XYZ file of C-alpha atoms in Angstrom:
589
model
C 0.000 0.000 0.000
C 1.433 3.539 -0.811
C 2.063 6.145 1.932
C -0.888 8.495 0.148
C -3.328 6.195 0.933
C -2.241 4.678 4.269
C -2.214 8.527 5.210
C -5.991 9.170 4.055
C -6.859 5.444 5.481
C -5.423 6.900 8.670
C -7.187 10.446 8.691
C -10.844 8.560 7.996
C -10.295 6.278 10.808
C -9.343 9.313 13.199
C -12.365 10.828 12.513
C -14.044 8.027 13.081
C -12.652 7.245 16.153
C -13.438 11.325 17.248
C -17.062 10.732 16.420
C -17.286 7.704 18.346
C -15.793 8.836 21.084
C -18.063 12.201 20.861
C -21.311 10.094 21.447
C -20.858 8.654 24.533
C -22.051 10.862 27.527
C -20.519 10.460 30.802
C -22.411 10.900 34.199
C -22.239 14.575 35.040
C -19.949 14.213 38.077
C -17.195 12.666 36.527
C -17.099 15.054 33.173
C -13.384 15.112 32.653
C -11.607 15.831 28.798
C -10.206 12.721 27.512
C -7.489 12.117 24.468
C -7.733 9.113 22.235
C -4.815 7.807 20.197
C -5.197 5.607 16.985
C -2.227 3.203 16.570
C -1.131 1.680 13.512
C 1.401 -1.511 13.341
C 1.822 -3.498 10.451
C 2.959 -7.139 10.896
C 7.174 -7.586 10.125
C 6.845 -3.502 8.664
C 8.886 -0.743 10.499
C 6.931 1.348 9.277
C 3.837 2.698 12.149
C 1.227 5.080 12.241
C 0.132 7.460 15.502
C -2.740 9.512 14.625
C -1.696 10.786 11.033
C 1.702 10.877 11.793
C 4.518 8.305 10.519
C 6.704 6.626 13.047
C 9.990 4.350 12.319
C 10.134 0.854 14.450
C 13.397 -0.224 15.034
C 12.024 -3.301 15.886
C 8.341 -4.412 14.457
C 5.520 -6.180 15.404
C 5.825 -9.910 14.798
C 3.602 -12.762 15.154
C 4.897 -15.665 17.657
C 3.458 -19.089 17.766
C 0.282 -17.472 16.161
C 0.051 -14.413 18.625
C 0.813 -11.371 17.946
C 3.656 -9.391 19.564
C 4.219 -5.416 19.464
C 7.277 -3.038 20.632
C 7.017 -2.260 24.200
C 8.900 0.960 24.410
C 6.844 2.460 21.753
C 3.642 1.178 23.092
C 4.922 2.700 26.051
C 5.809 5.964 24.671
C 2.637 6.487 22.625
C 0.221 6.103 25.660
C 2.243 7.249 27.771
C 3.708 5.120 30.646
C 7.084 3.936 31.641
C 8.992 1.324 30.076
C 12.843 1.291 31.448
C 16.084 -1.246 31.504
C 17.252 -1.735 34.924
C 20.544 -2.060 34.815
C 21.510 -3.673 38.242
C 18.646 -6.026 38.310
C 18.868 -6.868 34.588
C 15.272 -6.272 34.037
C 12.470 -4.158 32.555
C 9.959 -2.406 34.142
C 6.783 -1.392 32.683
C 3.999 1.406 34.590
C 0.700 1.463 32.789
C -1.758 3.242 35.629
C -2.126 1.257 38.159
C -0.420 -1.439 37.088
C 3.866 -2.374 38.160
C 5.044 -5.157 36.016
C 8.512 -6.057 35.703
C 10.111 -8.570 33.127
C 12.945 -11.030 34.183
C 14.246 -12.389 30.839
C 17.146 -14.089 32.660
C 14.670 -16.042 35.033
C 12.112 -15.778 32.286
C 9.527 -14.580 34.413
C 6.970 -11.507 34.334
C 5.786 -10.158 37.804
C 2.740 -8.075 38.148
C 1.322 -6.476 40.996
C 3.297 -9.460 42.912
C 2.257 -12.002 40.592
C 4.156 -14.208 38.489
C 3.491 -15.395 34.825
C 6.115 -17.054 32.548
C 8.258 -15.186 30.397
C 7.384 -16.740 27.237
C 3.846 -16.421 27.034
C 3.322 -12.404 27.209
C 7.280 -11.355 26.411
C 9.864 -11.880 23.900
C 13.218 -10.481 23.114
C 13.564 -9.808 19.196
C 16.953 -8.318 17.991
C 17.476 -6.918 21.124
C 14.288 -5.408 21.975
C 11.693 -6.673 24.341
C 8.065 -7.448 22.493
C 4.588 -7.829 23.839
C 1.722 -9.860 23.541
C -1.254 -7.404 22.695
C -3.778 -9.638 23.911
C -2.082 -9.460 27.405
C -0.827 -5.859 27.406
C -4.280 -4.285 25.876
C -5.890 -5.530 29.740
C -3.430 -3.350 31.322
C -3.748 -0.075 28.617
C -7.495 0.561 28.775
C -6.838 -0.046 24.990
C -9.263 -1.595 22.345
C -7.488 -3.247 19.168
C -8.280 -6.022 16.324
C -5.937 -7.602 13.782
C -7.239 -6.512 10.249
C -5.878 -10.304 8.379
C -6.338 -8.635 4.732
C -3.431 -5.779 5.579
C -1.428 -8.000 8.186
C -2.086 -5.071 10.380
C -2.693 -4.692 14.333
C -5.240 -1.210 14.647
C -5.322 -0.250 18.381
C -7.720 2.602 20.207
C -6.042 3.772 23.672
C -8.493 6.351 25.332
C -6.176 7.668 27.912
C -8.051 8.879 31.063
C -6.532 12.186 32.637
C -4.334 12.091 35.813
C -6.300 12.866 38.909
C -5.549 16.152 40.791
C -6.514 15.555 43.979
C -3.628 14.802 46.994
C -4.960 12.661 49.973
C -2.530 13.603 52.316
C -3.107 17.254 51.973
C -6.903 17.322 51.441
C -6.375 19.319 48.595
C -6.618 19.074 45.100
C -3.376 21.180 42.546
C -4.565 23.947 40.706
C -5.131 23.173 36.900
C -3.638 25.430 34.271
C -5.318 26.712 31.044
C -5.554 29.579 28.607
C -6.821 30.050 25.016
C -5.531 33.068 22.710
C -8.656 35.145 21.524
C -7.819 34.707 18.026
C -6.839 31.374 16.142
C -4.101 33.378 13.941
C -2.213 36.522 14.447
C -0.401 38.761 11.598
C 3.191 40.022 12.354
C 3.747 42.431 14.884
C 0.089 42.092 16.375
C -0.770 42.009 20.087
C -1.552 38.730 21.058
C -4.324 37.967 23.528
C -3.602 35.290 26.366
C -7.040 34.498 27.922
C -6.138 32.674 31.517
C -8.472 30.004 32.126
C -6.796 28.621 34.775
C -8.982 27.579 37.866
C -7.957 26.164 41.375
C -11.020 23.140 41.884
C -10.811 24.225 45.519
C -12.173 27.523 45.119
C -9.552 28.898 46.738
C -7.457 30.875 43.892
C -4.264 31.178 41.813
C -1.607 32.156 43.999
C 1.335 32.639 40.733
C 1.590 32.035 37.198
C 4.930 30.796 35.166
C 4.671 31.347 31.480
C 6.785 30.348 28.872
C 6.875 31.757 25.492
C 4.330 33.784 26.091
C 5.728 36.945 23.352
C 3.588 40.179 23.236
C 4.134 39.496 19.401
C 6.005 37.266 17.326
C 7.409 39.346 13.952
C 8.389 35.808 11.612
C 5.544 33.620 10.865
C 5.239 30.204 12.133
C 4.175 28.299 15.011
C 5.226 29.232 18.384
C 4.492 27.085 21.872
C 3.378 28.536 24.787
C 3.376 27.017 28.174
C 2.069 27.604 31.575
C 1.787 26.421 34.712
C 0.156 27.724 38.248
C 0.400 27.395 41.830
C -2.291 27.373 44.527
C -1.595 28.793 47.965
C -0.337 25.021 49.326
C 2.242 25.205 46.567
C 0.520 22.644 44.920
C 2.008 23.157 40.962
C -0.658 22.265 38.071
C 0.641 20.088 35.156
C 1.909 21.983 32.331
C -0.539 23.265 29.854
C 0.971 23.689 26.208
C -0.594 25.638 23.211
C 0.542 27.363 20.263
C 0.625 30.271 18.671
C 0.130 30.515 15.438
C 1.582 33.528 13.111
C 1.180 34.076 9.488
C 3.001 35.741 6.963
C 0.622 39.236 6.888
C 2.339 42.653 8.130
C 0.659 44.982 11.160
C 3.407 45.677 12.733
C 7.465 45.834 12.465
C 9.931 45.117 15.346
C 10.589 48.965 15.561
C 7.080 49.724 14.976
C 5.585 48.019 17.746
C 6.669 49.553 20.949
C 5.866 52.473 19.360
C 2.521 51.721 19.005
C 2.032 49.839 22.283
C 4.588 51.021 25.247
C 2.695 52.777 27.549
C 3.258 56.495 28.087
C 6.450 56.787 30.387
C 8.087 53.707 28.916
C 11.106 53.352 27.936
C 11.814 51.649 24.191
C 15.592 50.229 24.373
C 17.087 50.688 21.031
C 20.502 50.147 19.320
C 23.056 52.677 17.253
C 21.825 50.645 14.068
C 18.068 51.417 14.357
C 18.680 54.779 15.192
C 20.829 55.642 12.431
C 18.205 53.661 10.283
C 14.866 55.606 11.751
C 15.464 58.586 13.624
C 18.589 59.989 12.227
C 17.756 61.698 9.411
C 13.977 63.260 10.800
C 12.757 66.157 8.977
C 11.872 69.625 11.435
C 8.810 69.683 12.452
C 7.203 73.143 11.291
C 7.184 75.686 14.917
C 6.313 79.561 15.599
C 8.792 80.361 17.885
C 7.643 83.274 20.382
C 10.148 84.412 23.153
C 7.704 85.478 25.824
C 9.495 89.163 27.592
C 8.176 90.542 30.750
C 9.992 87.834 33.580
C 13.617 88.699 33.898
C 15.838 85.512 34.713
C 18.866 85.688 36.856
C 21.453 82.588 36.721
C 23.887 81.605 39.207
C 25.713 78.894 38.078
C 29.292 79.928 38.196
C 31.593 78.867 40.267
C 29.012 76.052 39.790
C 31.814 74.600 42.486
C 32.443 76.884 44.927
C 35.691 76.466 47.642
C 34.580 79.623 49.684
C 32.090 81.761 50.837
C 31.217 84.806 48.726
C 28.227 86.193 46.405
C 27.946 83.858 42.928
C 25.973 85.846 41.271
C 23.846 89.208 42.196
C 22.039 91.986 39.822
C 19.307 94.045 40.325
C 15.156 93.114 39.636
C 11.991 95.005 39.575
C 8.972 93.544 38.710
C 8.414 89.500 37.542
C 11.599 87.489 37.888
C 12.797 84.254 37.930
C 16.104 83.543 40.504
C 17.875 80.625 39.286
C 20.508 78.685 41.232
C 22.638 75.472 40.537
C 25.983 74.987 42.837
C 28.004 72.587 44.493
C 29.633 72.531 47.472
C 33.303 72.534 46.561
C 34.253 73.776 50.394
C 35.319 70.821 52.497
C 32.776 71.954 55.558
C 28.843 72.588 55.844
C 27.861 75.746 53.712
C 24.633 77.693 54.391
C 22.867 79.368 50.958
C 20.608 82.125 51.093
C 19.054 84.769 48.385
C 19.022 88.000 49.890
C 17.438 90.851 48.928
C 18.451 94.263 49.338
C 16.103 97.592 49.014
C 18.434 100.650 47.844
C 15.570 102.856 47.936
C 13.827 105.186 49.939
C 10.467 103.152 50.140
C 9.887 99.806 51.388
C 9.330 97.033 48.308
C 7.593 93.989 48.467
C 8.758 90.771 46.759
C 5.823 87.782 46.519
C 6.573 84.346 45.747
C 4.397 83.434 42.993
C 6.280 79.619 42.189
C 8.948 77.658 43.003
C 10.990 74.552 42.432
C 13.077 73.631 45.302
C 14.983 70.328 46.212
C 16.919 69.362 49.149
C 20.886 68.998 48.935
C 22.105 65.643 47.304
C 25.461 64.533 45.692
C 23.791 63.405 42.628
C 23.198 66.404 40.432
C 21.179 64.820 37.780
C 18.438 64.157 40.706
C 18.453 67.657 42.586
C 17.765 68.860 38.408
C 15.234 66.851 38.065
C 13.273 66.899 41.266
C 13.716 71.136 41.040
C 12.152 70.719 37.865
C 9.190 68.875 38.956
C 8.499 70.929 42.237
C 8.620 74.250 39.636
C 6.498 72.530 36.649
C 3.729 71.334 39.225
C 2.876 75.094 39.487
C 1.327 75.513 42.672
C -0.183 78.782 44.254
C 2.187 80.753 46.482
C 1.117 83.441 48.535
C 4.551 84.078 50.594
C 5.225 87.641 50.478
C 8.121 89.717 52.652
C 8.215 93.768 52.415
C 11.663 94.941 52.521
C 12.272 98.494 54.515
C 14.414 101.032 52.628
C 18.071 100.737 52.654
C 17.914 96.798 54.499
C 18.649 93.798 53.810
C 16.519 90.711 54.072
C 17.321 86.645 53.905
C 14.827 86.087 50.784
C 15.049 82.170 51.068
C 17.657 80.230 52.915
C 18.715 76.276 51.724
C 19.015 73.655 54.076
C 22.574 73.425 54.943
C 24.633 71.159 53.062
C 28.165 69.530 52.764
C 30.905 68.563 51.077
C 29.878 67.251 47.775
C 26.005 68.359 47.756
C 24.690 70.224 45.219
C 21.665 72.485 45.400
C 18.971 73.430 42.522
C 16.551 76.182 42.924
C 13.823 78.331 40.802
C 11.787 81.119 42.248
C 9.195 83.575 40.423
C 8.760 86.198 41.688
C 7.064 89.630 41.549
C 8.198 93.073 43.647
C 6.414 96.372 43.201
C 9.494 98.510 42.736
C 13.574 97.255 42.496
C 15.597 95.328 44.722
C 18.842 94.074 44.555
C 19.112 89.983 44.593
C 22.717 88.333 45.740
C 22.942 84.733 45.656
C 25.738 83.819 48.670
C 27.218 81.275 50.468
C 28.690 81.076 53.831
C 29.706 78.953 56.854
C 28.601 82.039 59.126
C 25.908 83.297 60.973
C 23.113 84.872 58.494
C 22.900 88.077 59.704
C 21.755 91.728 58.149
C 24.768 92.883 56.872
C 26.465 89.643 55.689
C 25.425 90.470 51.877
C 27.421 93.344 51.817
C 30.553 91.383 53.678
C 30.949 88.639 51.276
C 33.483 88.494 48.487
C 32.263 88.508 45.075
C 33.402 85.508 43.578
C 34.965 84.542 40.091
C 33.071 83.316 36.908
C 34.178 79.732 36.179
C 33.100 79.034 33.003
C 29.127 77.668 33.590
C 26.078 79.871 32.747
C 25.717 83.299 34.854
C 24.069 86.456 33.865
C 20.781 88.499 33.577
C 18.463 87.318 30.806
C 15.856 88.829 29.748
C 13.859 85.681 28.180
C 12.627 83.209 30.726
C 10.250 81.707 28.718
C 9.624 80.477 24.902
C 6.907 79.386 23.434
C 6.828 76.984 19.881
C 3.674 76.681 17.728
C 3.747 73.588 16.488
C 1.610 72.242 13.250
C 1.097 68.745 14.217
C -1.993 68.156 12.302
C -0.971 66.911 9.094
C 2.908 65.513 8.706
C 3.608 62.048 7.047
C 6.718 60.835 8.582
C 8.812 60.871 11.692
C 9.675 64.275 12.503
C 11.482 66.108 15.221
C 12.045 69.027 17.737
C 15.374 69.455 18.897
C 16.018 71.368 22.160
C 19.512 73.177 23.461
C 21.144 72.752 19.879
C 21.916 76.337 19.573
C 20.944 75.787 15.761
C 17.652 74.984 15.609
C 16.980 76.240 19.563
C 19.695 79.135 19.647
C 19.902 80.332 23.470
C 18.920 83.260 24.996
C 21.316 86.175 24.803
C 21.789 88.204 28.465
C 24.402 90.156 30.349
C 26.647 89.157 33.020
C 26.811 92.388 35.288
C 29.337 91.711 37.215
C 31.956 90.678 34.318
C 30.312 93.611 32.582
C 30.169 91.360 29.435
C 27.638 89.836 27.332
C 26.518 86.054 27.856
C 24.318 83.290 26.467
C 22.455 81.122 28.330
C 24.031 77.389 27.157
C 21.261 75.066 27.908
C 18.722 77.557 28.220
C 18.939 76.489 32.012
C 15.862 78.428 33.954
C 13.582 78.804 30.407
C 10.306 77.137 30.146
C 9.536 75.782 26.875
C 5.720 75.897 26.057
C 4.879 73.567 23.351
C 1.469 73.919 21.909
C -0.191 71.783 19.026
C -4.020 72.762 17.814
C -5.621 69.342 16.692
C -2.586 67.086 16.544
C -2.861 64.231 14.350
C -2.713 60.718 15.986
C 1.085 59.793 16.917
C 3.320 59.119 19.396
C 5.766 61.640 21.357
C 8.871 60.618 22.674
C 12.258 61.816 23.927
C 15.930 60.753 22.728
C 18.690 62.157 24.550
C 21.515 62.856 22.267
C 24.266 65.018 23.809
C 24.833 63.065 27.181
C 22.942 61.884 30.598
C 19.617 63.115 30.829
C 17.173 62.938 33.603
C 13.591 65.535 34.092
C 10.572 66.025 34.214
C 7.917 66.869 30.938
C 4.376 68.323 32.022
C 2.056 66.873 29.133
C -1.448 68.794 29.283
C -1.032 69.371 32.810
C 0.626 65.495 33.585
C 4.035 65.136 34.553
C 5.592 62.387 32.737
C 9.615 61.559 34.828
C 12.212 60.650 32.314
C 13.018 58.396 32.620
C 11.093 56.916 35.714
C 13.855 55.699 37.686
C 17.696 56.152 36.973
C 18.711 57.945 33.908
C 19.076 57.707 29.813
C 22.256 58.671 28.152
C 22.908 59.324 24.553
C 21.332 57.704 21.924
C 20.339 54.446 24.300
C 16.710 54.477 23.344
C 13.611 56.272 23.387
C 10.510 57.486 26.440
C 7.399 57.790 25.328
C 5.726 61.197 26.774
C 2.350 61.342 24.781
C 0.263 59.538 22.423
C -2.462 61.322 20.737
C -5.611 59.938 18.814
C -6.411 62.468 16.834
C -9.589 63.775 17.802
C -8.076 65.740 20.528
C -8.444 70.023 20.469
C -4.402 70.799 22.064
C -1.489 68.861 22.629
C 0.420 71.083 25.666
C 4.168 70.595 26.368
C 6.039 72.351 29.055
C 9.499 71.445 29.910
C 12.761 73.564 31.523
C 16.203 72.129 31.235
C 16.874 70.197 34.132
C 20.362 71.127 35.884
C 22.628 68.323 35.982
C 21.642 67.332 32.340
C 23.188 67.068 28.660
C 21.957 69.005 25.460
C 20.711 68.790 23.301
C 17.724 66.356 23.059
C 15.149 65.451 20.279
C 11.366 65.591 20.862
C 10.175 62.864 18.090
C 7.219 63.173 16.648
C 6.012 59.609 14.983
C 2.803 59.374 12.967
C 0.343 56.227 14.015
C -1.956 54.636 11.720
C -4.941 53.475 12.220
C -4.809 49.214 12.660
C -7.580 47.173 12.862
């Protein structure tokens, strides 16, 4: 007979055997799933049949003093109970449930359950391999089977019952573990959809889960397993449930594509140099308005960002809205006290009210104190601290907690005064007292960002509505994002602000088309805050990125929103510049 038609022969009597086995109705109380094997063996043939699949003997069945006599091992194998060589007792033992029978060939006896029957009428050794009567065997199986004379074939039906679940000595029964996927196929790149049908019989719940191969999506098409098993509260473990998922060859979604899509807002896609360079290298600008917003002076202390001694690091005169900005270490190898003071050269007293503020308290890791100053000034909560300064004093403004060797300190304050003061950021391991501000030294510009500025804010129209590919804002490039021009009035020079340290950016979008927003560092370590329509989104949530390492995701927009609203300001301790990406979605169904 050809393999074609021993193949269909095989498929008919599955289905056979299926519909058979679909008629017969158990009582209700013991409903449990059952799987039914259909064996073929042809007499003196290697060749074997399990379900529709094709198995090689190495040793066939035979017929022996007109019985007829079938592999062990594979018999074994296919319905699933042990059949092992033991080695010091030179014998063979076979497990079918409930059943321990071990074969002495050397004593040519077969002992089961404790009792004896001679070797030769249910065993024999052929080429090495031990051989079974089916007539005897099939008792011990739960198998059905009948020699078909025409083919010179054994056909055998082995209904194997499920293991029980249920442990005497605990009282208990072990959790059972099951899931289904929600579709039968996916495409490449989709979400897949693991349904847990898992159930614990003693109502008492799944205490943990262990999956295996369970992928978010697969991206090459194919079949893929899946297993799982579960654990009640006992620690009873299920048996391991095993499925597949199966992919075909239809695109929704690329490798790069799909975190994209489907991180949530604040996560972080991991990326390589080589899909960078491939996708978000060459990005075209996205079209702005840039506005630079006058009317809030900003003052920036920042150098000696390390000071070694007391003195003033940085102090100019304000009158009206102002921003005081402050980033310093302490260089000094004892506690340092800082303090903004505020002096009144006039005749009448002035009034300075605190109208926001971003403060943090000392730390040695500078890339923190940046980015929790940040936050505390983007949250924008209402101050109503207020302090009237008499004519010709000098007041303590704010005072720092004190802080040592190493610390840094970042600070913002807006504020608004109804006529001019002078402001001196100092530092000193002294006594505050009222005439300290005059005392201290003035110390030396060391090269980081100090000056009066009279942009503390910028604000980018953006036309998000309409673009086709990835596109990108860059922030602190000086090209694209030039920064602000001030005066340093105690060099008596002109300055720019490098990093547009103290600015906040206000990014606004009418109607933005549906995409995703993210952030890629590109000029060094980066850790802040963004506020997205009034949300602040950490980047990254814990730690910190660094160049080119991968990409957050701050927003995702549908496109049936009015606004998209962006506000950001540098955060000290930070590297420029950075690229806001702007990645168009489709819609996928």
């Amino acid at each position: 007979m050809k393999l074609n038609s021993l193949k269909k022969e095989v498929t008919l009597l599955l289905a056979l055997i299926v519909f058979l086995a679909s008629t017969i109705v158990a009582p209700a109380a013991h409903a449990v799933s059952t799987s039914s094997s259909f064996i073929l063996l042809y007499i003196d043939k290697s060749e074997a049949f399990v379900n529709e699949e094709q198995i090689h003997l190495e040793s066939p069945s035979t017929i022996i003093n007109g019985s007829t006599f079938v592999p062990a091992k594979f018999l074994g194998d296919t319905m699933g109970f042990k059949v092992e060589w033991n080695d010091a007792s030179r014998t063979i033992q076979m497990t079918p449930p409930g059943y321990d029978i071990v074969l002495d060939a050397d004593h040519k006896i077969v002992t089961t359950n404790g009792v004896d029957t001679p070797f030769n009428t249910v065993a024999a050794i052929v080429n090495g391999k031990l051989l079974v009567k089916l007539t005897w065997l099939a008792d011990y199986m739960g198998a059905k089977y009948k020699y078909n004379n025409e083919l010179r074939r054994v056909e055998i039906v082995h209904f194997k019952s499920p293991e029980g679940i249920y442990i005497d000595q605990d009282s208990n029964s072990r959790p059972v573990a099951k899931f289904a996927t929600a579709k039968p196929t996916y495409r490449l790149g989709e979400p897949v959809k693991y349904l847990d049908l898992s159930y614990d019989p003693d109502a008492e719940g799944i205490a943990s889960y262990d999956w295996a191969g369970n992928q978010e999506a697969f991206f090459k098409p194919g079949k893929y397993p899946v297993t799982l098993t579960v654990k009640d509260g006992h620690g009873h473990v299920s048996k391991l449930f095993k499925s597949f998922v199966t992919v075909v060859n239809e695109p929704y979604l690329t490798e790069v594509e799909y975190p994209i899509y489907m991180k949530p807002v604040g996560g972080f896609i991991k990326s390589d140099w080589g899909t960078i360079w491939a996708h978000f290298n060459e990005m075209a600008p996205l079209p702005k308005k840039v506005t630079e917003v006058p009317g809030r002076t900003l003052l920036v202390s920042d150098s000696p960002e390390e000071f070694t001694e007391s003195g003033i690091l940085y102090r100019d005169n304000i009158n009206g809205k102002a921003r005081l900005y402050a980033d310093h270490i302490n260089g000094t190898k004892q506690k340092m006290t800082m303090a903004i003071f505020a002096t009144n050269n006039s005749d009448k007293p002035v009034k300075i009210k605190t109208t926001n503020k971003g403060e943090v308290y000392p730390s040695v890791y500078a890339n923190l104190i940046g980015s929790e100053a940040s936050v505390d000034f983007l949250l924008g909560n209402v101050y109503t601290d207020e302090l009237t300064v008499p004519p010709h004093e000098t007041y303590v403004y704010a005072k720092l907690p004190d802080f040592y060797p190493g610390q840094g300190v970042n600070l913002f304050y807006d504020v608004e005064t109804d006529g001019e003061l002078q402001i001196s950021f100092g530092v000193t391991d002294r006594m505050l007292t009222p005439t300290i501000a005059q005392e201290l030294p003035l110390l030396g510009f060391t090269g980081h960002v100090r000056g009066t500025f009279p942009i503390s804010e910028i604000k980018w129209d953006i036309d998000a509505t309409s673009f086709a590919k990835t596109s990108v804002l860059t922030i602190g490039d000086n090209k694209t994002d030039p920064f602000v021009k001030g005066y340093d009035v105690m060099r008596k020079q002109n300055v720019e602000n490098g990093g547009n340290y103290g600015v906040v950016y206000k990014i606004h979008a009418d109607k933005p088309r549906k995409m995703a927003v993210m952030i890629m560092a590109k000029g060094g370590v980066f850790k802040g805050p963004f506020k997205i329509n009034g949300e602040i989104i950490p980047v990254p949530y814990s730690g910190v990125i660094t160049a080119f390492d991968g990409m957050e995701v701050l927003a995702r927009t549908t496109g049936t929103e009015d606004a998209l609203d962006i506000e950001f300001t540098p955060p000290a301790g930070s590297a420029f510049p950075i690229d806001l990406i702007f990645y168009p979605l489709d819609e996928k169904k």
